Amino acid sequence: MKQLIASCGLDCEKCEARIATLNDDNNLRLKVAKEWGEMNQMEFQPEWINCEGCRTDGCKTYYCSELCKIRRCVKEKDYNTCGNCAELRTCSTLGELAAHAPYVFENLIAE
């Protein structure tokens, strides 16, 4: 599996937070903060939008490092990704994400 596939199966390589970080793009940080805030029904600060990838060394967004239930679960179970979990297809937490991004299963099974 590519190292830039997140714990949940999202592709960090395509993540606008990571792209904003790599390009030091404050306008993109503002856009991502607004979109993620609306999607998660909470306020996101643009300065939280700094990430080099969920499973790589380096900075993580505040959401990913502190709030993401999926990433926390994977770390607690000492898994590489959700793809290592027997509950992959029945997990309600992952299911919420997969409802918006069904391709996560393909990325996780590819592991």
mmCIF file of N, CA and C in Angstrom:
data_model
loop_
_atom_site.group_PDB
_atom_site.id
_atom_site.type_symbol
_atom_site.label_atom_id
_atom_site.label_comp_id
_atom_site.label_asym_id
_atom_site.label_seq_id
_atom_site.Cartn_x
_atom_site.Cartn_y
_atom_site.Cartn_z
ATOM 1 N N MET A 1 0.853 -1.188 0.000
ATOM 2 C CA MET A 1 0.000 0.000 0.000
ATOM 3 C C MET A 1 0.884 1.232 0.000
ATOM 4 N N LYS A 2 0.443 2.226 -0.724
ATOM 5 C CA LYS A 2 1.172 3.492 -0.733
ATOM 6 C C LYS A 2 1.188 4.079 0.679
ATOM 7 N N GLN A 3 2.296 4.651 1.069
ATOM 8 C CA GLN A 3 2.419 5.276 2.387
ATOM 9 C C GLN A 3 1.474 6.462 2.523
ATOM 10 N N LEU A 4 1.044 7.019 1.411
ATOM 11 C CA LEU A 4 0.176 8.182 1.471
ATOM 12 C C LEU A 4 -1.312 7.823 1.472
ATOM 13 N N ILE A 5 -1.631 6.547 1.696
ATOM 14 C CA ILE A 5 -3.015 6.158 1.977
ATOM 15 C C ILE A 5 -3.177 6.291 3.482
ATOM 16 N N ALA A 6 -4.158 7.071 3.882
ATOM 17 C CA ALA A 6 -4.381 7.333 5.313
ATOM 18 C C ALA A 6 -4.910 6.091 6.026
ATOM 19 N N SER A 7 -4.935 6.139 7.326
ATOM 20 C CA SER A 7 -5.467 5.050 8.145
ATOM 21 C C SER A 7 -6.859 4.643 7.699
ATOM 22 N N CYS A 8 -7.650 5.610 7.258
ATOM 23 C CA CYS A 8 -9.047 5.403 6.880
ATOM 24 C C CYS A 8 -9.229 5.026 5.420
ATOM 25 N N GLY A 9 -8.179 5.106 4.622
ATOM 26 C CA GLY A 9 -8.284 4.798 3.206
ATOM 27 C C GLY A 9 -8.314 6.005 2.291
ATOM 28 N N LEU A 10 -8.419 7.212 2.852
ATOM 29 C CA LEU A 10 -8.335 8.405 2.008
ATOM 30 C C LEU A 10 -6.927 8.507 1.433
ATOM 31 N N ASP A 11 -6.795 9.146 0.294
ATOM 32 C CA ASP A 11 -5.508 9.295 -0.367
ATOM 33 C C ASP A 11 -4.901 10.643 0.001
ATOM 34 N N CYS A 12 -3.920 10.634 0.883
ATOM 35 C CA CYS A 12 -3.286 11.878 1.333
ATOM 36 C C CYS A 12 -2.617 12.622 0.182
ATOM 37 N N GLU A 13 -2.195 11.891 -0.829
ATOM 38 C CA GLU A 13 -1.542 12.522 -1.968
ATOM 39 C C GLU A 13 -2.474 13.524 -2.652
ATOM 40 N N LYS A 14 -3.789 13.270 -2.589
ATOM 41 C CA LYS A 14 -4.773 14.136 -3.215
ATOM 42 C C LYS A 14 -5.409 15.118 -2.232
ATOM 43 N N CYS A 15 -5.036 15.043 -0.975
ATOM 44 C CA CYS A 15 -5.642 15.870 0.074
ATOM 45 C C CYS A 15 -5.198 17.328 -0.057
ATOM 46 N N GLU A 16 -6.184 18.221 -0.082
ATOM 47 C CA GLU A 16 -5.865 19.642 -0.218
ATOM 48 C C GLU A 16 -5.118 20.192 0.992
ATOM 49 N N ALA A 17 -5.296 19.611 2.158
ATOM 50 C CA ALA A 17 -4.531 20.057 3.326
ATOM 51 C C ALA A 17 -3.045 19.770 3.120
ATOM 52 N N ARG A 18 -2.738 18.598 2.614
ATOM 53 C CA ARG A 18 -1.339 18.241 2.348
ATOM 54 C C ARG A 18 -0.782 19.111 1.224
ATOM 55 N N ILE A 19 -1.566 19.321 0.180
ATOM 56 C CA ILE A 19 -1.127 20.156 -0.939
ATOM 57 C C ILE A 19 -0.858 21.585 -0.460
ATOM 58 N N ALA A 20 -1.738 22.108 0.394
ATOM 59 C CA ALA A 20 -1.538 23.458 0.946
ATOM 60 C C ALA A 20 -0.249 23.521 1.758
ATOM 61 N N THR A 21 0.030 22.464 2.510
ATOM 62 C CA THR A 21 1.245 22.417 3.320
ATOM 63 C C THR A 21 2.486 22.399 2.435
ATOM 64 N N LEU A 22 2.503 21.498 1.469
ATOM 65 C CA LEU A 22 3.676 21.368 0.603
ATOM 66 C C LEU A 22 3.954 22.626 -0.201
ATOM 67 N N ASN A 23 2.883 23.333 -0.581
ATOM 68 C CA ASN A 23 3.033 24.555 -1.384
ATOM 69 C C ASN A 23 2.974 25.829 -0.551
ATOM 70 N N ASP A 24 2.852 25.685 0.761
ATOM 71 C CA ASP A 24 2.698 26.821 1.669
ATOM 72 C C ASP A 24 1.661 27.808 1.115
ATOM 73 N N ASP A 25 0.492 27.256 0.808
ATOM 74 C CA ASP A 25 -0.580 27.989 0.137
ATOM 75 C C ASP A 25 -1.656 28.399 1.151
ATOM 76 N N ASN A 26 -1.590 29.636 1.618
ATOM 77 C CA ASN A 26 -2.529 30.107 2.634
ATOM 78 C C ASN A 26 -3.951 30.245 2.100
ATOM 79 N N ASN A 27 -4.110 30.558 0.831
ATOM 80 C CA ASN A 27 -5.456 30.630 0.262
ATOM 81 C C ASN A 27 -6.115 29.257 0.263
ATOM 82 N N LEU A 28 -5.350 28.228 -0.055
ATOM 83 C CA LEU A 28 -5.890 26.873 -0.027
ATOM 84 C C LEU A 28 -6.181 26.448 1.418
ATOM 85 N N ARG A 29 -5.346 26.859 2.362
ATOM 86 C CA ARG A 29 -5.618 26.577 3.782
ATOM 87 C C ARG A 29 -6.960 27.180 4.204
ATOM 88 N N LEU A 30 -7.212 28.418 3.784
ATOM 89 C CA LEU A 30 -8.489 29.070 4.095
ATOM 90 C C LEU A 30 -9.662 28.290 3.502
ATOM 91 N N LYS A 31 -9.521 27.870 2.258
ATOM 92 C CA LYS A 31 -10.571 27.104 1.582
ATOM 93 C C LYS A 31 -10.837 25.788 2.316
ATOM 94 N N VAL A 32 -9.771 25.056 2.647
ATOM 95 C CA VAL A 32 -9.914 23.765 3.332
ATOM 96 C C VAL A 32 -10.534 23.966 4.711
ATOM 97 N N ALA A 33 -10.085 24.967 5.445
ATOM 98 C CA ALA A 33 -10.638 25.228 6.779
ATOM 99 C C ALA A 33 -12.140 25.484 6.694
ATOM 100 N N LYS A 34 -12.553 26.249 5.718
ATOM 101 C CA LYS A 34 -13.984 26.540 5.538
ATOM 102 C C LYS A 34 -14.757 25.262 5.202
ATOM 103 N N GLU A 35 -14.263 24.506 4.226
ATOM 104 C CA GLU A 35 -14.949 23.281 3.801
ATOM 105 C C GLU A 35 -14.998 22.243 4.922
ATOM 106 N N TRP A 36 -13.882 22.016 5.594
ATOM 107 C CA TRP A 36 -13.851 21.015 6.658
ATOM 108 C C TRP A 36 -14.710 21.451 7.838
ATOM 109 N N GLY A 37 -14.733 22.759 8.101
ATOM 110 C CA GLY A 37 -15.586 23.268 9.175
ATOM 111 C C GLY A 37 -17.053 22.994 8.896
ATOM 112 N N GLU A 38 -17.466 23.258 7.665
ATOM 113 C CA GLU A 38 -18.858 23.002 7.289
ATOM 114 C C GLU A 38 -19.165 21.504 7.327
ATOM 115 N N MET A 39 -18.265 20.696 6.822
ATOM 116 C CA MET A 39 -18.476 19.257 6.762
ATOM 117 C C MET A 39 -18.549 18.634 8.166
ATOM 118 N N ASN A 40 -17.754 19.146 9.097
ATOM 119 C CA ASN A 40 -17.689 18.580 10.442
ATOM 120 C C ASN A 40 -18.492 19.378 11.468
ATOM 121 N N GLN A 41 -19.150 20.407 11.006
ATOM 122 C CA GLN A 41 -19.975 21.255 11.857
ATOM 123 C C GLN A 41 -19.200 21.769 13.077
ATOM 124 N N MET A 42 -18.041 22.316 12.773
ATOM 125 C CA MET A 42 -17.208 22.940 13.799
ATOM 126 C C MET A 42 -16.314 23.966 13.120
ATOM 127 N N GLU A 43 -15.756 24.845 13.890
ATOM 128 C CA GLU A 43 -14.880 25.860 13.317
ATOM 129 C C GLU A 43 -13.470 25.306 13.156
ATOM 130 N N PHE A 44 -12.921 25.494 11.981
ATOM 131 C CA PHE A 44 -11.547 25.110 11.695
ATOM 132 C C PHE A 44 -10.734 26.371 11.479
ATOM 133 N N GLN A 45 -9.569 26.415 12.063
ATOM 134 C CA GLN A 45 -8.664 27.537 11.875
ATOM 135 C C GLN A 45 -7.712 27.217 10.722
ATOM 136 N N PRO A 46 -7.449 28.177 9.840
ATOM 137 C CA PRO A 46 -6.521 27.907 8.730
ATOM 138 C C PRO A 46 -5.152 27.421 9.205
ATOM 139 N N GLU A 47 -4.715 27.890 10.367
ATOM 140 C CA GLU A 47 -3.395 27.453 10.865
ATOM 141 C C GLU A 47 -3.386 25.977 11.271
ATOM 142 N N TRP A 48 -4.548 25.366 11.387
ATOM 143 C CA TRP A 48 -4.630 23.922 11.660
ATOM 144 C C TRP A 48 -4.374 23.106 10.404
ATOM 145 N N ILE A 49 -4.406 23.751 9.262
ATOM 146 C CA ILE A 49 -4.301 23.050 7.980
ATOM 147 C C ILE A 49 -2.834 22.951 7.579
ATOM 148 N N ASN A 50 -2.146 22.044 8.243
ATOM 149 C CA ASN A 50 -0.755 21.723 7.955
ATOM 150 C C ASN A 50 -0.607 20.224 8.149
ATOM 151 N N CYS A 51 -0.300 19.519 7.080
ATOM 152 C CA CYS A 51 -0.221 18.060 7.177
ATOM 153 C C CYS A 51 0.696 17.523 6.089
ATOM 154 N N GLU A 52 1.457 16.509 6.458
ATOM 155 C CA GLU A 52 2.338 15.846 5.497
ATOM 156 C C GLU A 52 1.868 14.424 5.198
ATOM 157 N N GLY A 53 0.730 14.035 5.772
ATOM 158 C CA GLY A 53 0.176 12.706 5.533
ATOM 159 C C GLY A 53 -0.092 11.984 6.832
ATOM 160 N N CYS A 54 -1.180 11.258 6.872
ATOM 161 C CA CYS A 54 -1.633 10.585 8.092
ATOM 162 C C CYS A 54 -0.615 9.582 8.633
ATOM 163 N N ARG A 55 0.012 8.833 7.749
ATOM 164 C CA ARG A 55 0.905 7.767 8.195
ATOM 165 C C ARG A 55 2.373 8.067 7.937
ATOM 166 N N THR A 56 2.685 9.313 7.639
ATOM 167 C CA THR A 56 4.076 9.696 7.422
ATOM 168 C C THR A 56 4.570 10.477 8.635
ATOM 169 N N ASP A 57 5.875 10.613 8.741
ATOM 170 C CA ASP A 57 6.433 11.489 9.766
ATOM 171 C C ASP A 57 6.102 12.921 9.368
ATOM 172 N N GLY A 58 6.066 13.781 10.329
ATOM 173 C CA GLY A 58 5.814 15.185 10.029
ATOM 174 C C GLY A 58 4.493 15.651 10.601
ATOM 175 N N CYS A 59 4.144 16.870 10.283
ATOM 176 C CA CYS A 59 2.965 17.504 10.866
ATOM 177 C C CYS A 59 1.669 16.868 10.375
ATOM 178 N N LYS A 60 0.648 16.994 11.215
ATOM 179 C CA LYS A 60 -0.708 16.523 10.923
ATOM 180 C C LYS A 60 -1.668 17.680 11.180
ATOM 181 N N THR A 61 -2.793 17.679 10.480
ATOM 182 C CA THR A 61 -3.801 18.685 10.786
ATOM 183 C C THR A 61 -4.298 18.439 12.201
ATOM 184 N N TYR A 62 -4.818 19.466 12.827
ATOM 185 C CA TYR A 62 -5.376 19.324 14.170
ATOM 186 C C TYR A 62 -6.469 18.262 14.178
ATOM 187 N N TYR A 63 -7.312 18.271 13.142
ATOM 188 C CA TYR A 63 -8.391 17.284 13.083
ATOM 189 C C TYR A 63 -7.817 15.869 13.062
ATOM 190 N N CYS A 64 -6.875 15.630 12.181
ATOM 191 C CA CYS A 64 -6.321 14.279 12.040
ATOM 192 C C CYS A 64 -5.556 13.833 13.281
ATOM 193 N N SER A 65 -4.792 14.718 13.872
ATOM 194 C CA SER A 65 -3.980 14.316 15.027
ATOM 195 C C SER A 65 -4.777 14.229 16.315
ATOM 196 N N GLU A 66 -5.795 15.064 16.481
ATOM 197 C CA GLU A 66 -6.491 15.137 17.759
ATOM 198 C C GLU A 66 -7.937 14.651 17.750
ATOM 199 N N LEU A 67 -8.623 14.750 16.632
ATOM 200 C CA LEU A 67 -10.065 14.494 16.628
ATOM 201 C C LEU A 67 -10.500 13.267 15.834
ATOM 202 N N CYS A 68 -9.697 12.784 14.928
ATOM 203 C CA CYS A 68 -10.114 11.708 14.037
ATOM 204 C C CYS A 68 -10.287 10.389 14.801
ATOM 205 N N LYS A 69 -11.524 9.929 14.885
ATOM 206 C CA LYS A 69 -11.829 8.675 15.587
ATOM 207 C C LYS A 69 -11.206 7.475 14.879
ATOM 208 N N ILE A 70 -11.168 7.525 13.578
ATOM 209 C CA ILE A 70 -10.629 6.393 12.818
ATOM 210 C C ILE A 70 -9.129 6.256 13.060
ATOM 211 N N ARG A 71 -8.398 7.334 12.939
ATOM 212 C CA ARG A 71 -6.943 7.295 13.157
ATOM 213 C C ARG A 71 -6.624 6.849 14.582
ATOM 214 N N ARG A 72 -7.396 7.343 15.544
ATOM 215 C CA ARG A 72 -7.198 6.960 16.949
ATOM 216 C C ARG A 72 -7.414 5.451 17.127
ATOM 217 N N CYS A 73 -8.478 4.923 16.534
ATOM 218 C CA CYS A 73 -8.787 3.498 16.632
ATOM 219 C C CYS A 73 -7.662 2.650 16.034
ATOM 220 N N VAL A 74 -7.189 3.031 14.864
ATOM 221 C CA VAL A 74 -6.113 2.298 14.201
ATOM 222 C C VAL A 74 -4.865 2.280 15.077
ATOM 223 N N LYS A 75 -4.537 3.422 15.662
ATOM 224 C CA LYS A 75 -3.358 3.497 16.528
ATOM 225 C C LYS A 75 -3.541 2.652 17.794
ATOM 226 N N GLU A 76 -4.740 2.708 18.404
ATOM 227 C CA GLU A 76 -5.004 1.926 19.617
ATOM 228 C C GLU A 76 -4.902 0.429 19.355
ATOM 229 N N LYS A 77 -5.332 0.003 18.180
ATOM 230 C CA LYS A 77 -5.288 -1.420 17.831
ATOM 231 C C LYS A 77 -3.939 -1.825 17.238
ATOM 232 N N ASP A 78 -3.041 -0.852 17.105
ATOM 233 C CA ASP A 78 -1.705 -1.075 16.547
ATOM 234 C C ASP A 78 -1.777 -1.661 15.137
ATOM 235 N N TYR A 79 -2.713 -1.134 14.342
ATOM 236 C CA TYR A 79 -2.854 -1.534 12.946
ATOM 237 C C TYR A 79 -2.140 -0.523 12.072
ATOM 238 N N ASN A 80 -1.891 -0.913 10.853
ATOM 239 C CA ASN A 80 -1.339 -0.012 9.861
ATOM 240 C C ASN A 80 -2.452 0.896 9.327
ATOM 241 N N THR A 81 -3.583 0.280 8.972
ATOM 242 C CA THR A 81 -4.773 0.990 8.487
ATOM 243 C C THR A 81 -5.998 0.192 8.913
ATOM 244 N N CYS A 82 -7.164 0.706 8.593
ATOM 245 C CA CYS A 82 -8.409 -0.037 8.828
ATOM 246 C C CYS A 82 -8.438 -1.327 8.023
ATOM 247 N N GLY A 83 -7.642 -1.416 6.984
ATOM 248 C CA GLY A 83 -7.573 -2.621 6.167
ATOM 249 C C GLY A 83 -7.112 -3.835 6.947
ATOM 250 N N ASN A 84 -6.469 -3.641 8.092
ATOM 251 C CA ASN A 84 -6.018 -4.740 8.930
ATOM 252 C C ASN A 84 -7.102 -5.243 9.881
ATOM 253 N N CYS A 85 -8.240 -4.567 9.915
ATOM 254 C CA CYS A 85 -9.278 -4.858 10.904
ATOM 255 C C CYS A 85 -10.343 -5.803 10.339
ATOM 256 N N ALA A 86 -10.725 -6.785 11.129
ATOM 257 C CA ALA A 86 -11.771 -7.732 10.725
ATOM 258 C C ALA A 86 -13.128 -7.046 10.591
ATOM 259 N N GLU A 87 -13.292 -5.890 11.232
ATOM 260 C CA GLU A 87 -14.557 -5.158 11.187
ATOM 261 C C GLU A 87 -14.606 -4.126 10.058
ATOM 262 N N LEU A 88 -13.702 -4.240 9.110
ATOM 263 C CA LEU A 88 -13.574 -3.261 8.034
ATOM 264 C C LEU A 88 -14.913 -2.900 7.403
ATOM 265 N N ARG A 89 -15.683 -3.876 7.004
ATOM 266 C CA ARG A 89 -16.932 -3.619 6.277
ATOM 267 C C ARG A 89 -18.117 -3.313 7.192
ATOM 268 N N THR A 90 -17.988 -3.570 8.497
ATOM 269 C CA THR A 90 -19.122 -3.360 9.402
ATOM 270 C C THR A 90 -18.913 -2.200 10.370
ATOM 271 N N CYS A 91 -17.781 -1.570 10.325
ATOM 272 C CA CYS A 91 -17.464 -0.467 11.245
ATOM 273 C C CYS A 91 -18.335 0.749 10.934
ATOM 274 N N SER A 92 -19.080 1.198 11.912
ATOM 275 C CA SER A 92 -19.966 2.350 11.684
ATOM 276 C C SER A 92 -19.172 3.639 11.507
ATOM 277 N N THR A 93 -18.052 3.775 12.193
ATOM 278 C CA THR A 93 -17.246 4.986 12.065
ATOM 279 C C THR A 93 -16.663 5.095 10.657
ATOM 280 N N LEU A 94 -16.077 4.032 10.163
ATOM 281 C CA LEU A 94 -15.554 4.037 8.803
ATOM 282 C C LEU A 94 -16.696 4.147 7.800
ATOM 283 N N GLY A 95 -17.817 3.554 8.126
ATOM 284 C CA GLY A 95 -18.982 3.610 7.248
ATOM 285 C C GLY A 95 -19.455 5.026 6.997
ATOM 286 N N GLU A 96 -19.376 5.891 8.007
ATOM 287 C CA GLU A 96 -19.760 7.300 7.841
ATOM 288 C C GLU A 96 -18.882 7.966 6.787
ATOM 289 N N LEU A 97 -17.596 7.688 6.830
ATOM 290 C CA LEU A 97 -16.675 8.254 5.838
ATOM 291 C C LEU A 97 -16.926 7.626 4.469
ATOM 292 N N ALA A 98 -17.086 6.319 4.434
ATOM 293 C CA ALA A 98 -17.278 5.614 3.165
ATOM 294 C C ALA A 98 -18.557 6.035 2.459
ATOM 295 N N ALA A 99 -19.529 6.527 3.206
ATOM 296 C CA ALA A 99 -20.762 7.016 2.582
ATOM 297 C C ALA A 99 -20.466 8.201 1.664
ATOM 298 N N HIS A 100 -19.428 8.965 1.983
ATOM 299 C CA HIS A 100 -19.035 10.126 1.180
ATOM 300 C C HIS A 100 -17.870 9.814 0.244
ATOM 301 N N ALA A 101 -17.112 8.781 0.577
ATOM 302 C CA ALA A 101 -15.922 8.418 -0.208
ATOM 303 C C ALA A 101 -15.818 6.898 -0.284
ATOM 304 N N PRO A 102 -16.702 6.260 -1.067
ATOM 305 C CA PRO A 102 -16.733 4.794 -1.099
ATOM 306 C C PRO A 102 -15.433 4.140 -1.570
ATOM 307 N N TYR A 103 -14.587 4.895 -2.265
ATOM 308 C CA TYR A 103 -13.320 4.343 -2.749
ATOM 309 C C TYR A 103 -12.357 3.976 -1.617
ATOM 310 N N VAL A 104 -12.644 4.401 -0.371
ATOM 311 C CA VAL A 104 -11.720 4.073 0.727
ATOM 312 C C VAL A 104 -11.572 2.563 0.887
ATOM 313 N N PHE A 105 -12.643 1.816 0.648
ATOM 314 C CA PHE A 105 -12.543 0.353 0.765
ATOM 315 C C PHE A 105 -11.539 -0.215 -0.236
ATOM 316 N N GLU A 106 -11.571 0.290 -1.468
ATOM 317 C CA GLU A 106 -10.612 -0.170 -2.482
ATOM 318 C C GLU A 106 -9.185 0.108 -2.031
ATOM 319 N N ASN A 107 -8.948 1.295 -1.502
ATOM 320 C CA ASN A 107 -7.606 1.647 -1.048
ATOM 321 C C ASN A 107 -7.184 0.773 0.124
ATOM 322 N N LEU A 108 -8.094 0.459 1.025
ATOM 323 C CA LEU A 108 -7.758 -0.339 2.203
ATOM 324 C C LEU A 108 -7.566 -1.813 1.866
ATOM 325 N N ILE A 109 -8.351 -2.323 0.944
ATOM 326 C CA ILE A 109 -8.227 -3.722 0.559
ATOM 327 C C ILE A 109 -6.958 -3.953 -0.248
ATOM 328 N N ALA A 110 -6.497 -2.920 -0.936
ATOM 329 C CA ALA A 110 -5.275 -3.018 -1.731
ATOM 330 C C ALA A 110 -4.056 -3.272 -0.857
ATOM 331 N N GLU A 111 -4.208 -3.048 0.437
ATOM 332 C CA GLU A 111 -3.087 -3.261 1.357
ATOM 333 C C GLU A 111 -2.763 -4.711 1.361
#
